[in-house]
Coordinates of N, CA and C in Angstrom, one line a residue:
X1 N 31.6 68.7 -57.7 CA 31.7 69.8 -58.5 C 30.9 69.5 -59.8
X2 N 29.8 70.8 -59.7 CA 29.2 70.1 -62.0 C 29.7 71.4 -62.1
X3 N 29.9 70.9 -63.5 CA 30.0 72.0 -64.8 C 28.9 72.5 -65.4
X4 N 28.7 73.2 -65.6 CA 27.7 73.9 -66.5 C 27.1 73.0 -67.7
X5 N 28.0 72.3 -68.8 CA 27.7 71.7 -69.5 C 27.5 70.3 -69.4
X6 N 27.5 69.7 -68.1 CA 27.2 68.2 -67.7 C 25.5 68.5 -67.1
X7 N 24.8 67.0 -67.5 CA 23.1 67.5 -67.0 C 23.2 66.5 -66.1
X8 N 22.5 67.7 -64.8 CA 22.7 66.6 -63.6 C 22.3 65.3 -63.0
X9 N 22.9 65.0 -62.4 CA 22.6 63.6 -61.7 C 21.5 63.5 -61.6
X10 N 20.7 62.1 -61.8 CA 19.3 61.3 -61.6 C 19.4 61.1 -60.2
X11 N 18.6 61.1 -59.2 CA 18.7 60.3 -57.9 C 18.0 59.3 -58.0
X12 N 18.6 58.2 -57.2 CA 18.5 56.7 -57.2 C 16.7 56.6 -57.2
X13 N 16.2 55.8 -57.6 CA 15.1 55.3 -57.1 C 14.5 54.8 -55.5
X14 N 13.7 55.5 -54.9 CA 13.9 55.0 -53.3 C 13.0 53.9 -54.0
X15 N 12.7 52.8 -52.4 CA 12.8 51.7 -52.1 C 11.3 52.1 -51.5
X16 N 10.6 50.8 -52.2 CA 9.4 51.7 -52.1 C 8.8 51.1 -50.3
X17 N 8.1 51.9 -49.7 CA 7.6 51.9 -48.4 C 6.3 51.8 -48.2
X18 N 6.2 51.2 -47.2 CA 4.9 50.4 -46.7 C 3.7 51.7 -46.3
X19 N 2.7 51.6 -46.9 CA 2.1 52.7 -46.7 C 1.3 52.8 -45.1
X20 N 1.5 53.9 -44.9 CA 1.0 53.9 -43.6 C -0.3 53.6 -42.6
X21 N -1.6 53.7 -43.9 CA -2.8 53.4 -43.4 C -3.2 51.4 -43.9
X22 N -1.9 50.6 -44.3 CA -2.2 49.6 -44.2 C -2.4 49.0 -42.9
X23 N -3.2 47.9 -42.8 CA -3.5 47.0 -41.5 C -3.4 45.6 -41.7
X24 N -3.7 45.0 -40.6 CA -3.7 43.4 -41.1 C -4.9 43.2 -41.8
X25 N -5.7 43.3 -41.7 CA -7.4 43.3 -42.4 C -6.7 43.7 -44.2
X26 N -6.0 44.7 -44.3 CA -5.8 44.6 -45.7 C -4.6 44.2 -46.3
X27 N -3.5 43.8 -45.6 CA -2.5 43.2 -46.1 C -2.7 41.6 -46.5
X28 N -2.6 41.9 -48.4 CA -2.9 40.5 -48.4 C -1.7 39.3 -48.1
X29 N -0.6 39.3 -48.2 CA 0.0 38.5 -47.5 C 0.1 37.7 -46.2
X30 N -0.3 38.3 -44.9 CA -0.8 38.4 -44.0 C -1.2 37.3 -43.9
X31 N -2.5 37.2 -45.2 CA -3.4 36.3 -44.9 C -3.2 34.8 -45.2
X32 N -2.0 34.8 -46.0 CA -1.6 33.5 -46.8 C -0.9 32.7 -45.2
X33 N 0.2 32.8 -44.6 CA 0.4 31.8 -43.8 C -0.6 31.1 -42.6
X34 N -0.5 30.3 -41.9 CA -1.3 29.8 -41.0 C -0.9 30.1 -39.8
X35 N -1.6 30.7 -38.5 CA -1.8 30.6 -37.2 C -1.2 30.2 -36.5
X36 N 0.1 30.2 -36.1 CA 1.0 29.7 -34.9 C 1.4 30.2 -33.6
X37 N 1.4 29.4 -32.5 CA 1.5 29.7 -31.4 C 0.8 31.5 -31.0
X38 N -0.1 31.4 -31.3 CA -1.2 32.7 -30.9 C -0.7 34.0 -31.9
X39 N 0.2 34.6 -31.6 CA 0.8 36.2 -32.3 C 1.1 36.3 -33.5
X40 N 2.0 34.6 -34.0 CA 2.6 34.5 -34.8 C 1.9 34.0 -36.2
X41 N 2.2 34.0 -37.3 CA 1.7 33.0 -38.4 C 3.0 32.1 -38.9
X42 N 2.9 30.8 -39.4 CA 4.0 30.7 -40.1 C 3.6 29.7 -41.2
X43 N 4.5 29.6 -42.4 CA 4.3 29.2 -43.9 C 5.0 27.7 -43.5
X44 N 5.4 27.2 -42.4 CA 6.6 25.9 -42.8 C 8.0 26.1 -42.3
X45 N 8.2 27.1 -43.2 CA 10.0 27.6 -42.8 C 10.2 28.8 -42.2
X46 N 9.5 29.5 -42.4 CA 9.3 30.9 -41.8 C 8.2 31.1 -40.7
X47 N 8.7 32.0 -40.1 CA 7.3 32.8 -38.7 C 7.4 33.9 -38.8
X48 N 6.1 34.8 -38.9 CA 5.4 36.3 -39.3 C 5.2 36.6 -38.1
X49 N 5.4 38.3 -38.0 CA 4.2 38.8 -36.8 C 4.4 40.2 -37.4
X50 N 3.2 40.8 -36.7 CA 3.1 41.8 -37.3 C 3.5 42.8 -36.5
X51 N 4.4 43.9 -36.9 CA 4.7 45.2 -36.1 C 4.3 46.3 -36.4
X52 N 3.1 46.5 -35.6 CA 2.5 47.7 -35.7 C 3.1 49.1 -35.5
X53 N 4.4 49.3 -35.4 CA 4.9 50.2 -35.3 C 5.3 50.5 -36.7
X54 N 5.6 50.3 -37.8 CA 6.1 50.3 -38.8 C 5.2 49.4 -40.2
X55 N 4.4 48.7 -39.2 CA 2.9 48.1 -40.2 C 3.3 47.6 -41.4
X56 N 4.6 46.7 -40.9 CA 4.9 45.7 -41.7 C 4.7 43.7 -40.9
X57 N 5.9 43.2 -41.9 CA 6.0 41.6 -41.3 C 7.5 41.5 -40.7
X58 N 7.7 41.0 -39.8 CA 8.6 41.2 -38.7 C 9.0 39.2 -39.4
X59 N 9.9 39.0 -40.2 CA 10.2 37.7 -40.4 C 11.3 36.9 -39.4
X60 N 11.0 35.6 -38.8 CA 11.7 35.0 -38.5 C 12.3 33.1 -38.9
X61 N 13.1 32.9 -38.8 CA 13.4 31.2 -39.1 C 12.2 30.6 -38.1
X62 N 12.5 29.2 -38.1 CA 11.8 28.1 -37.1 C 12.3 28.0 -36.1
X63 N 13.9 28.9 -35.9 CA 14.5 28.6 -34.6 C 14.5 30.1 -33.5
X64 N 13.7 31.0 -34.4 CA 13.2 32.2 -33.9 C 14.2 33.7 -34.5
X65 N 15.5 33.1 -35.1 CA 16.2 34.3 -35.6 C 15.9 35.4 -36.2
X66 N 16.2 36.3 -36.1 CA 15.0 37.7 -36.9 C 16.0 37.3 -38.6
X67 N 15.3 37.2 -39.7 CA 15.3 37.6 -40.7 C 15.3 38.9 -42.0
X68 N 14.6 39.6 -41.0 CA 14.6 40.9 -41.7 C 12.9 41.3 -42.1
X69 N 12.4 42.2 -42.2 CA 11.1 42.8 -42.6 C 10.6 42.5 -43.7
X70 N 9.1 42.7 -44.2 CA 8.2 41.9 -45.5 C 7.6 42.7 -45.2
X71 N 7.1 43.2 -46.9 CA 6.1 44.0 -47.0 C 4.8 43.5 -46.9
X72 N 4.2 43.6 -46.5 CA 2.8 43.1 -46.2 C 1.5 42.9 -47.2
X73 N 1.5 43.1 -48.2 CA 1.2 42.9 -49.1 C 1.5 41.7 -50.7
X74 N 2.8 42.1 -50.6 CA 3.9 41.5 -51.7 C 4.0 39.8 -50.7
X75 N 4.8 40.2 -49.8 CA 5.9 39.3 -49.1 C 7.1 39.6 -49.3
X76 N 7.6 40.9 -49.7 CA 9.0 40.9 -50.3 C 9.9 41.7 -49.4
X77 N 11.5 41.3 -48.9 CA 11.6 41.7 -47.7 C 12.2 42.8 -48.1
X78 N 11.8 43.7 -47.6 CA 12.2 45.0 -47.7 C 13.5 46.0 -46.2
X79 N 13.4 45.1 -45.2 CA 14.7 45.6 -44.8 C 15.5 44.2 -44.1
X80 N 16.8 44.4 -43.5 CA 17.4 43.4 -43.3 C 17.5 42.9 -42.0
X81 N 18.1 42.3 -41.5 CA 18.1 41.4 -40.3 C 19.0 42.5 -39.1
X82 N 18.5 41.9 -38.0 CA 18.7 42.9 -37.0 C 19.6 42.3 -36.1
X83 N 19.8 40.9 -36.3 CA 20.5 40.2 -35.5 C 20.2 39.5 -33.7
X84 N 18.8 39.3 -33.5 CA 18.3 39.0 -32.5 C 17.6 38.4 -32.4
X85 N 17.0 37.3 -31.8 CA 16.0 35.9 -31.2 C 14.6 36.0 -30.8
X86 N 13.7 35.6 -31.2 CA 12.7 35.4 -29.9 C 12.5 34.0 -29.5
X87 N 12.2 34.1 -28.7 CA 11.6 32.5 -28.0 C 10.6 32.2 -29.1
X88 N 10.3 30.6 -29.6 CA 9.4 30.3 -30.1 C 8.7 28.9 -29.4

């Protein structure tokens, strides 16, 4: 319920989103890890791939656990863990 004399509510700041016409060619992050087992890239402790459906970074550990999504540009993860494996 507002009152007349209360000024309304601010809405939150959204979270900002990966623009749609980015690619791997222009994501600079992308480009910083190294080349692993063909699909993948990885930095050491982490493994990248790219999901073209959503045209971000698909993060996982070294034991293949999903981590949660990276914005492709930044590196900053922008959603959370899904709870699921790949083979590495």
């Amino acid at each position: 319920m507002v009152l007349d004399d209360e000024p309304p509510a601010e809405a939150e700041p959204k979270k900002e989103r990966v623009k749609p016409d980015c690619t791997k060619a222009d994501a600079k992050f992308w480009k910083s890890p190294r080349p692993f087992r063909g699909k993948y890239k990885a930095d050491g402790e982490r493994v990248y791939y790219w999901d073209y459906t959503h045209n971000d970074l698909e993060v996982f550990d070294m034991n293949g656990k999903h981590l949660g999504s990276a914005h492709p540009d930044t590196g900053e993860m922008i959603k959370g863990p899904k709870g699921y494996r790949i083979r590495l």
